[in-house]
Amino acid sequence: MNRRTVLATTGVALGAALAGCLGDADPDDATDNTGNPADDTAATTDGPDTTDHTDTTTGGSGGVAVEDIVVRKAVTYTSIMGSGGVLAGPDRQYVVATVRAEEKPSLSGFSFEADGETWGPGLPDTRGAINYAVAGHEGGPVSRSLGNGTSYLAFTVPSPLSASDARIRYRGDGGTEWPLPEAATDRLAAAAPQFELDDLTVPDAVSQGDPLSVSLTVTNTADVDGRFLAAVYWPTKLIADDDESHVVEREVDAGETASESIEIDTGHTTDEAEPVTLSVRGHVAADRAVQVRDASGPA
């Protein structure tokens, strides 16, 4: 994903709405700079996936409705003033839903409940400032101060999670709950793919402005087919925000190996010749040092 394109195309449309949400934040809705409550992304989002996506809409009370509940073993996310990327882990998964409200509900009033346990909304370990897209839900704040209109909830929960009573609950305005549809409940309990990094090929050096070719090879070591997701992060010191990310996504059958190659624009890397770090985060993690040559500051 290219953050410069995202800032140009989404900044005007989202600026007023997000500024309003942040300016009117409840004390109960305090977040840190990752979007966590005390959470969550630039132009790549998870598209429709019939294995874990449901269009079921459930009724609400007090002008609050929760709909379009999605369960994903890994997600891409998008942020403003940051790189966005991928969230994945061997023992966690994500429940995401759309909230529609006539009046501003309190974020702290929502929880995800299953098998006698409760989780609050939040996506840990995200990069960037305001996350506005995750798991195909796009265009409003994610697990931040909620506003009237459309916002999004995201919960990080254990994986697998077997429960017959999984639901999202809203405790405000008399209390309401939305049970997860059967397909989403089954997805919660399903095993997830696991991936091993076989190879990451990165040049030892690059002249700033030349494309950087990166290739990686992974193997699905689990007994189930699944989608491989990882973000490749590259420094952009000449842009006043976080590193730029490029999402790698492939469907990989159980026991199979897959390779992918990308090219990275190095024109905004640094203002001096120096070594920088290319990082991979998602289903696999790795770091490689690259010497940048012929670098200079902005013209």
mmCIF file of C-alpha atoms in Angstrom:
data_model
loop_
_atom_site.group_PDB
_atom_site.id
_atom_site.type_symbol
_atom_site.label_atom_id
_atom_site.label_comp_id
_atom_site.label_asym_id
_atom_site.label_seq_id
_atom_site.Cartn_x
_atom_site.Cartn_y
_atom_site.Cartn_z
ATOM 1 C CA MET A 1 0.000 0.000 0.000
ATOM 2 C CA ASN A 2 1.269 3.482 -0.780
ATOM 3 C CA ARG A 3 0.710 5.943 2.041
ATOM 4 C CA ARG A 4 1.304 9.019 -0.124
ATOM 5 C CA THR A 5 -1.603 8.007 -2.366
ATOM 6 C CA VAL A 6 -3.795 7.327 0.636
ATOM 7 C CA LEU A 7 -3.154 10.691 2.246
ATOM 8 C CA ALA A 8 -3.986 12.453 -1.004
ATOM 9 C CA THR A 9 -7.213 10.561 -1.694
ATOM 10 C CA THR A 10 -8.643 10.153 1.782
ATOM 11 C CA GLY A 11 -7.439 13.138 3.752
ATOM 12 C CA VAL A 12 -10.144 15.527 2.570
ATOM 13 C CA ALA A 13 -12.989 13.028 2.841
ATOM 14 C CA LEU A 14 -12.083 11.750 6.282
ATOM 15 C CA GLY A 15 -10.548 14.802 7.873
ATOM 16 C CA ALA A 16 -13.719 16.509 9.008
ATOM 17 C CA ALA A 17 -15.395 13.350 10.265
ATOM 18 C CA LEU A 18 -12.372 12.087 12.164
ATOM 19 C CA ALA A 19 -11.592 15.484 13.596
ATOM 20 C CA GLY A 20 -15.143 15.662 14.887
ATOM 21 C CA CYS A 21 -14.845 12.246 16.513
ATOM 22 C CA LEU A 22 -11.596 13.118 18.220
ATOM 23 C CA GLY A 23 -12.697 16.565 19.265
ATOM 24 C CA ASP A 24 -15.818 15.200 20.928
ATOM 25 C CA ALA A 25 -14.130 12.253 22.635
ATOM 26 C CA ASP A 26 -15.584 10.978 25.878
ATOM 27 C CA PRO A 27 -13.262 10.587 28.862
ATOM 28 C CA ASP A 28 -14.321 6.917 28.812
ATOM 29 C CA ASP A 29 -13.033 6.630 25.236
ATOM 30 C CA ALA A 30 -9.409 7.632 25.850
ATOM 31 C CA THR A 31 -6.952 5.997 23.446
ATOM 32 C CA ASP A 32 -3.244 5.897 22.872
ATOM 33 C CA ASN A 33 -1.633 6.698 19.520
ATOM 34 C CA THR A 34 -2.230 3.167 18.202
ATOM 35 C CA GLY A 35 -5.987 3.482 18.579
ATOM 36 C CA ASN A 36 -6.268 1.185 21.565
ATOM 37 C CA PRO A 37 -8.629 2.165 24.347
ATOM 38 C CA ALA A 38 -5.893 3.464 26.859
ATOM 39 C CA ASP A 39 -6.152 0.785 19.323
ATOM 40 C CA ASP A 40 -6.141 0.561 14.970
ATOM 41 C CA THR A 41 -4.508 1.738 8.820
ATOM 42 C CA ALA A 42 -3.532 3.367 4.129
ATOM 43 C CA ALA A 43 -5.234 1.870 1.240
ATOM 44 C CA THR A 44 -5.264 -1.918 1.537
ATOM 45 C CA THR A 45 -8.187 -3.539 3.346
ATOM 46 C CA ASP A 46 -9.494 -7.078 3.552
ATOM 47 C CA GLY A 47 -11.971 -7.757 0.790
ATOM 48 C CA PRO A 48 -14.996 -10.070 0.925
ATOM 49 C CA ASP A 49 -14.210 -13.587 2.087
ATOM 50 C CA THR A 50 -17.068 -16.071 2.090
ATOM 51 C CA THR A 51 -15.341 -18.280 4.643
ATOM 52 C CA ASP A 52 -15.718 -15.846 7.521
ATOM 53 C CA HIS A 53 -17.784 -12.881 6.370
ATOM 54 C CA THR A 54 -21.464 -12.456 7.183
ATOM 55 C CA ASP A 55 -23.880 -9.779 6.001
ATOM 56 C CA THR A 56 -26.340 -10.528 8.791
ATOM 57 C CA THR A 57 -27.761 -7.386 10.379
ATOM 58 C CA THR A 58 -29.138 -7.568 13.900
ATOM 59 C CA GLY A 59 -31.504 -5.154 15.536
ATOM 60 C CA GLY A 60 -30.506 -2.571 18.098
ATOM 61 C CA SER A 61 -32.086 -0.405 20.754
ATOM 62 C CA GLY A 62 -31.554 3.175 21.767
ATOM 63 C CA GLY A 63 -30.561 4.071 18.207
ATOM 64 C CA VAL A 64 -27.544 1.703 18.251
ATOM 65 C CA ALA A 65 -27.204 -1.238 15.826
ATOM 66 C CA VAL A 66 -24.316 -3.656 15.247
ATOM 67 C CA GLU A 67 -24.055 -5.381 11.862
ATOM 68 C CA ASP A 68 -21.717 -6.966 9.296
ATOM 69 C CA ILE A 69 -19.851 -9.044 11.877
ATOM 70 C CA VAL A 70 -16.582 -10.532 10.563
ATOM 71 C CA VAL A 71 -14.201 -13.051 12.136
ATOM 72 C CA ARG A 72 -10.669 -13.124 10.714
ATOM 73 C CA LYS A 73 -7.579 -15.064 11.773
ATOM 74 C CA ALA A 74 -5.422 -12.194 10.445
ATOM 75 C CA VAL A 75 -6.295 -8.712 9.179
ATOM 76 C CA THR A 76 -4.891 -5.836 7.192
ATOM 77 C CA TYR A 77 -5.534 -2.379 8.575
ATOM 78 C CA THR A 78 -5.189 1.185 7.307
ATOM 79 C CA SER A 79 -4.235 4.399 9.090
ATOM 80 C CA ILE A 80 -3.827 8.105 8.483
ATOM 81 C CA MET A 81 -0.341 9.537 9.144
ATOM 82 C CA GLY A 82 1.131 6.060 9.319
ATOM 83 C CA SER A 83 1.862 2.969 7.350
ATOM 84 C CA GLY A 84 -0.850 0.572 8.355
ATOM 85 C CA GLY A 85 -0.092 -3.089 7.875
ATOM 86 C CA VAL A 86 -0.987 -6.572 9.089
ATOM 87 C CA LEU A 87 -2.033 -8.058 12.401
ATOM 88 C CA ALA A 88 -1.527 -11.806 12.805
ATOM 89 C CA GLY A 89 -0.545 -14.142 15.584
ATOM 90 C CA PRO A 90 -0.539 -17.881 16.265
ATOM 91 C CA ASP A 91 -2.902 -17.613 19.225
ATOM 92 C CA ARG A 92 -5.175 -14.650 18.420
ATOM 93 C CA GLN A 93 -7.917 -13.658 15.982
ATOM 94 C CA TYR A 94 -10.130 -10.651 15.324
ATOM 95 C CA VAL A 95 -13.846 -9.888 15.514
ATOM 96 C CA VAL A 96 -14.851 -6.754 13.582
ATOM 97 C CA ALA A 97 -18.287 -5.166 13.216
ATOM 98 C CA THR A 98 -20.008 -2.013 11.986
ATOM 99 C CA VAL A 99 -21.756 0.235 14.515
ATOM 100 C CA ARG A 100 -24.554 2.526 13.363
ATOM 101 C CA ALA A 101 -25.890 4.997 15.893
ATOM 102 C CA GLU A 102 -28.321 7.899 15.893
ATOM 103 C CA GLU A 103 -26.431 9.464 18.773
ATOM 104 C CA LYS A 104 -22.842 9.087 19.959
ATOM 105 C CA PRO A 105 -22.444 5.839 21.967
ATOM 106 C CA SER A 106 -19.658 5.267 24.461
ATOM 107 C CA LEU A 107 -16.903 2.963 23.214
ATOM 108 C CA SER A 108 -16.460 1.595 26.727
ATOM 109 C CA GLY A 109 -20.069 0.390 26.622
ATOM 110 C CA PHE A 110 -19.218 -2.338 24.063
ATOM 111 C CA SER A 111 -17.703 -5.742 24.790
ATOM 112 C CA PHE A 112 -17.271 -9.122 23.143
ATOM 113 C CA GLU A 113 -18.398 -12.050 25.283
ATOM 114 C CA ALA A 114 -17.922 -15.785 24.829
ATOM 115 C CA ASP A 115 -17.682 -18.810 27.089
ATOM 116 C CA GLY A 116 -17.989 -16.715 30.239
ATOM 117 C CA GLU A 117 -15.161 -14.303 29.309
ATOM 118 C CA THR A 118 -15.266 -10.664 28.222
ATOM 119 C CA TRP A 119 -12.984 -8.574 25.969
ATOM 120 C CA GLY A 120 -13.039 -4.832 25.333
ATOM 121 C CA PRO A 121 -12.547 -3.320 21.862
ATOM 122 C CA GLY A 122 -8.994 -2.679 20.667
ATOM 123 C CA LEU A 123 -6.301 -3.674 18.173
ATOM 124 C CA PRO A 124 -2.878 -3.793 19.826
ATOM 125 C CA ASP A 125 0.440 -3.242 18.070
ATOM 126 C CA THR A 126 -0.847 -1.147 15.162
ATOM 127 C CA ARG A 127 1.221 1.577 13.505
ATOM 128 C CA GLY A 128 0.106 5.069 12.625
ATOM 129 C CA ALA A 129 -2.272 7.565 14.193
ATOM 130 C CA ILE A 130 -5.968 7.142 13.352
ATOM 131 C CA ASN A 131 -7.024 3.750 12.031
ATOM 132 C CA TYR A 132 -9.965 3.985 9.636
ATOM 133 C CA ALA A 133 -10.103 0.571 7.924
ATOM 134 C CA VAL A 134 -9.786 -3.036 9.051
ATOM 135 C CA ALA A 135 -11.083 -6.363 7.681
ATOM 136 C CA GLY A 136 -13.087 -4.721 4.888
ATOM 137 C CA HIS A 137 -14.712 -2.157 7.196
ATOM 138 C CA GLU A 138 -13.584 1.239 5.920
ATOM 139 C CA GLY A 139 -14.298 4.940 6.219
ATOM 140 C CA GLY A 140 -14.636 5.656 9.926
ATOM 141 C CA PRO A 141 -12.659 5.394 13.141
ATOM 142 C CA VAL A 142 -11.818 1.865 14.312
ATOM 143 C CA SER A 143 -12.239 1.179 18.027
ATOM 144 C CA ARG A 144 -11.786 4.828 18.884
ATOM 145 C CA SER A 145 -14.253 7.382 20.154
ATOM 146 C CA LEU A 146 -17.478 6.485 18.380
ATOM 147 C CA GLY A 147 -19.665 9.108 16.749
ATOM 148 C CA ASN A 148 -23.195 9.259 15.465
ATOM 149 C CA GLY A 149 -23.422 7.655 12.049
ATOM 150 C CA THR A 150 -21.037 4.806 11.202
ATOM 151 C CA SER A 151 -18.045 3.582 13.208
ATOM 152 C CA TYR A 152 -16.287 0.250 13.623
ATOM 153 C CA LEU A 153 -15.552 -2.107 16.499
ATOM 154 C CA ALA A 154 -12.589 -4.488 16.524
ATOM 155 C CA PHE A 155 -11.851 -7.059 19.213
ATOM 156 C CA THR A 156 -8.680 -9.117 19.647
ATOM 157 C CA VAL A 157 -9.546 -12.528 21.117
ATOM 158 C CA PRO A 158 -7.836 -15.912 21.600
ATOM 159 C CA SER A 159 -7.658 -18.390 18.716
ATOM 160 C CA PRO A 160 -9.176 -20.888 18.477
ATOM 161 C CA LEU A 161 -12.167 -19.954 20.652
ATOM 162 C CA SER A 162 -14.935 -22.523 20.994
ATOM 163 C CA ALA A 163 -18.185 -21.047 22.336
ATOM 164 C CA SER A 164 -21.872 -21.400 21.524
ATOM 165 C CA ASP A 165 -22.819 -18.038 23.057
ATOM 166 C CA ALA A 166 -20.408 -15.604 21.349
ATOM 167 C CA ARG A 167 -21.915 -12.116 21.120
ATOM 168 C CA ILE A 168 -21.230 -8.384 21.074
ATOM 169 C CA ARG A 169 -22.893 -6.544 23.929
ATOM 170 C CA TYR A 170 -23.732 -2.882 24.415
ATOM 171 C CA ARG A 171 -24.407 -1.948 28.020
ATOM 172 C CA GLY A 172 -25.620 1.580 27.344
ATOM 173 C CA ASP A 173 -29.226 2.706 27.012
ATOM 174 C CA GLY A 174 -30.878 -0.343 28.566
ATOM 175 C CA GLY A 175 -28.434 -2.925 27.210
ATOM 176 C CA THR A 176 -28.495 -4.805 23.934
ATOM 177 C CA GLU A 177 -26.617 -7.817 22.571
ATOM 178 C CA TRP A 178 -25.968 -9.202 19.091
ATOM 179 C CA PRO A 179 -25.195 -12.961 18.890
ATOM 180 C CA LEU A 180 -22.652 -13.949 16.262
ATOM 181 C CA PRO A 181 -24.166 -15.854 13.334
ATOM 182 C CA GLU A 182 -23.400 -19.563 13.134
ATOM 183 C CA ALA A 183 -20.780 -19.166 10.385
ATOM 184 C CA ALA A 184 -18.855 -16.599 12.423
ATOM 185 C CA THR A 185 -19.064 -18.757 15.563
ATOM 186 C CA ASP A 186 -17.692 -21.725 13.601
ATOM 187 C CA ARG A 187 -14.864 -19.535 12.333
ATOM 188 C CA LEU A 188 -13.939 -18.582 15.889
ATOM 189 C CA ALA A 189 -13.434 -22.248 16.779
ATOM 190 C CA ALA A 190 -11.575 -23.201 13.590
ATOM 191 C CA ALA A 191 -7.840 -23.834 13.442
ATOM 192 C CA ALA A 192 -5.700 -21.183 11.747
ATOM 193 C CA PRO A 193 -2.922 -21.618 9.186
ATOM 194 C CA GLN A 194 0.643 -21.277 10.429
ATOM 195 C CA PHE A 195 3.512 -20.059 8.271
ATOM 196 C CA GLU A 196 7.281 -20.437 8.291
ATOM 197 C CA LEU A 197 9.618 -18.036 6.474
ATOM 198 C CA ASP A 198 11.852 -20.082 4.169
ATOM 199 C CA ASP A 199 13.657 -17.216 2.451
ATOM 200 C CA LEU A 200 13.762 -13.417 2.382
ATOM 201 C CA THR A 201 15.955 -11.975 -0.382
ATOM 202 C CA VAL A 202 16.886 -8.288 -0.113
ATOM 203 C CA PRO A 203 19.854 -6.486 -1.747
ATOM 204 C CA ASP A 204 22.634 -5.428 0.603
ATOM 205 C CA ALA A 205 22.618 -1.901 -0.880
ATOM 206 C CA VAL A 206 20.512 0.409 -3.040
ATOM 207 C CA SER A 207 20.969 3.868 -4.552
ATOM 208 C CA GLN A 208 18.217 6.161 -3.334
ATOM 209 C CA GLY A 209 15.603 6.554 -6.080
ATOM 210 C CA ASP A 210 16.247 3.102 -7.567
ATOM 211 C CA PRO A 211 13.593 0.410 -7.028
ATOM 212 C CA LEU A 212 14.380 -2.123 -4.313
ATOM 213 C CA SER A 213 13.413 -5.696 -5.273
ATOM 214 C CA VAL A 214 12.320 -7.908 -2.387
ATOM 215 C CA SER A 215 11.192 -11.536 -2.533
ATOM 216 C CA LEU A 216 10.041 -13.929 0.156
ATOM 217 C CA THR A 217 9.091 -17.595 0.328
ATOM 218 C CA VAL A 218 6.856 -19.138 2.986
ATOM 219 C CA THR A 219 5.420 -22.553 3.816
ATOM 220 C CA ASN A 220 2.043 -23.232 5.411
ATOM 221 C CA THR A 221 3.058 -25.668 8.145
ATOM 222 C CA ALA A 222 -0.488 -26.240 9.437
ATOM 223 C CA ASP A 223 -3.025 -28.888 8.474
ATOM 224 C CA VAL A 224 -5.478 -26.302 7.113
ATOM 225 C CA ASP A 225 -5.457 -24.127 3.996
ATOM 226 C CA GLY A 226 -5.267 -20.394 4.609
ATOM 227 C CA ARG A 227 -4.314 -16.897 3.581
ATOM 228 C CA PHE A 228 -0.780 -15.659 4.167
ATOM 229 C CA LEU A 229 -0.537 -11.997 5.148
ATOM 230 C CA ALA A 230 2.520 -9.886 5.918
ATOM 231 C CA ALA A 231 3.510 -6.235 5.619
ATOM 232 C CA VAL A 232 6.957 -5.228 4.338
ATOM 233 C CA TYR A 233 7.989 -1.951 5.991
ATOM 234 C CA TRP A 234 10.486 0.453 4.420
ATOM 235 C CA PRO A 235 11.712 3.707 6.045
ATOM 236 C CA THR A 236 10.572 7.034 4.586
ATOM 237 C CA LYS A 237 12.369 9.650 6.657
ATOM 238 C CA LEU A 238 11.658 12.351 4.071
ATOM 239 C CA ILE A 239 7.908 12.031 4.769
ATOM 240 C CA ALA A 240 6.642 13.257 8.121
ATOM 241 C CA ASP A 241 4.982 10.084 9.381
ATOM 242 C CA ASP A 242 5.654 6.376 9.822
ATOM 243 C CA ASP A 243 7.451 3.868 7.572
ATOM 244 C CA GLU A 244 5.730 2.849 4.336
ATOM 245 C CA SER A 245 4.212 -0.635 4.157
ATOM 246 C CA HIS A 246 3.562 -3.031 1.289
ATOM 247 C CA VAL A 247 1.138 -5.887 1.980
ATOM 248 C CA VAL A 248 1.919 -9.374 0.667
ATOM 249 C CA GLU A 249 -1.133 -11.655 0.445
ATOM 250 C CA ARG A 250 -1.364 -15.219 -0.906
ATOM 251 C CA GLU A 251 -3.672 -18.203 -0.506
ATOM 252 C CA VAL A 252 -1.510 -21.172 0.504
ATOM 253 C CA ASP A 253 -2.751 -24.742 0.886
ATOM 254 C CA ALA A 254 -1.750 -26.829 3.879
ATOM 255 C CA GLY A 255 1.838 -28.013 3.544
ATOM 256 C CA GLU A 256 2.447 -25.953 0.407
ATOM 257 C CA THR A 257 5.085 -23.293 -0.317
ATOM 258 C CA ALA A 258 4.487 -19.928 -1.997
ATOM 259 C CA SER A 259 6.736 -17.083 -3.155
ATOM 260 C CA GLU A 260 6.027 -13.408 -3.787
ATOM 261 C CA SER A 261 8.109 -10.472 -5.053
ATOM 262 C CA ILE A 262 7.583 -6.726 -4.691
ATOM 263 C CA GLU A 263 9.417 -3.551 -5.717
ATOM 264 C CA ILE A 264 9.767 -0.682 -3.272
ATOM 265 C CA ASP A 265 10.146 2.992 -4.144
ATOM 266 C CA THR A 266 13.264 4.297 -2.352
ATOM 267 C CA GLY A 267 12.934 7.950 -3.345
ATOM 268 C CA HIS A 268 11.910 9.145 0.141
ATOM 269 C CA THR A 269 14.092 6.909 2.297
ATOM 270 C CA THR A 270 16.621 9.174 4.015
ATOM 271 C CA ASP A 271 18.539 12.457 3.813
ATOM 272 C CA GLU A 272 21.970 10.867 4.149
ATOM 273 C CA ALA A 273 23.824 7.755 3.030
ATOM 274 C CA GLU A 274 23.306 5.241 5.825
ATOM 275 C CA PRO A 275 22.128 1.704 6.600
ATOM 276 C CA VAL A 276 18.362 1.365 7.127
ATOM 277 C CA THR A 277 16.194 -1.573 8.172
ATOM 278 C CA LEU A 278 13.596 -3.338 6.045
ATOM 279 C CA SER A 279 11.127 -5.187 8.276
ATOM 280 C CA VAL A 280 8.526 -7.885 7.687
ATOM 281 C CA ARG A 281 5.655 -8.273 10.141
ATOM 282 C CA GLY A 282 2.536 -10.445 10.040
ATOM 283 C CA HIS A 283 2.380 -14.208 9.806
ATOM 284 C CA VAL A 284 6.200 -14.141 9.734
ATOM 285 C CA ALA A 285 8.730 -11.630 11.047
ATOM 286 C CA ALA A 286 12.205 -10.677 9.839
ATOM 287 C CA ASP A 287 14.574 -7.693 9.535
ATOM 288 C CA ARG A 288 17.270 -6.938 6.955
ATOM 289 C CA ALA A 289 19.816 -4.097 6.882
ATOM 290 C CA VAL A 290 20.191 -2.248 3.556
ATOM 291 C CA GLN A 291 22.854 0.370 2.826
ATOM 292 C CA VAL A 292 21.330 3.417 1.119
ATOM 293 C CA ARG A 293 23.723 5.244 -1.246
ATOM 294 C CA ASP A 294 23.495 8.578 -3.056
ATOM 295 C CA ALA A 295 20.984 9.972 -0.564
ATOM 296 C CA SER A 296 20.224 13.648 -0.082
ATOM 297 C CA GLY A 297 17.619 15.808 1.624
ATOM 298 C CA PRO A 298 14.523 17.270 -0.046
ATOM 299 C CA ALA A 299 15.174 19.537 -3.036
#
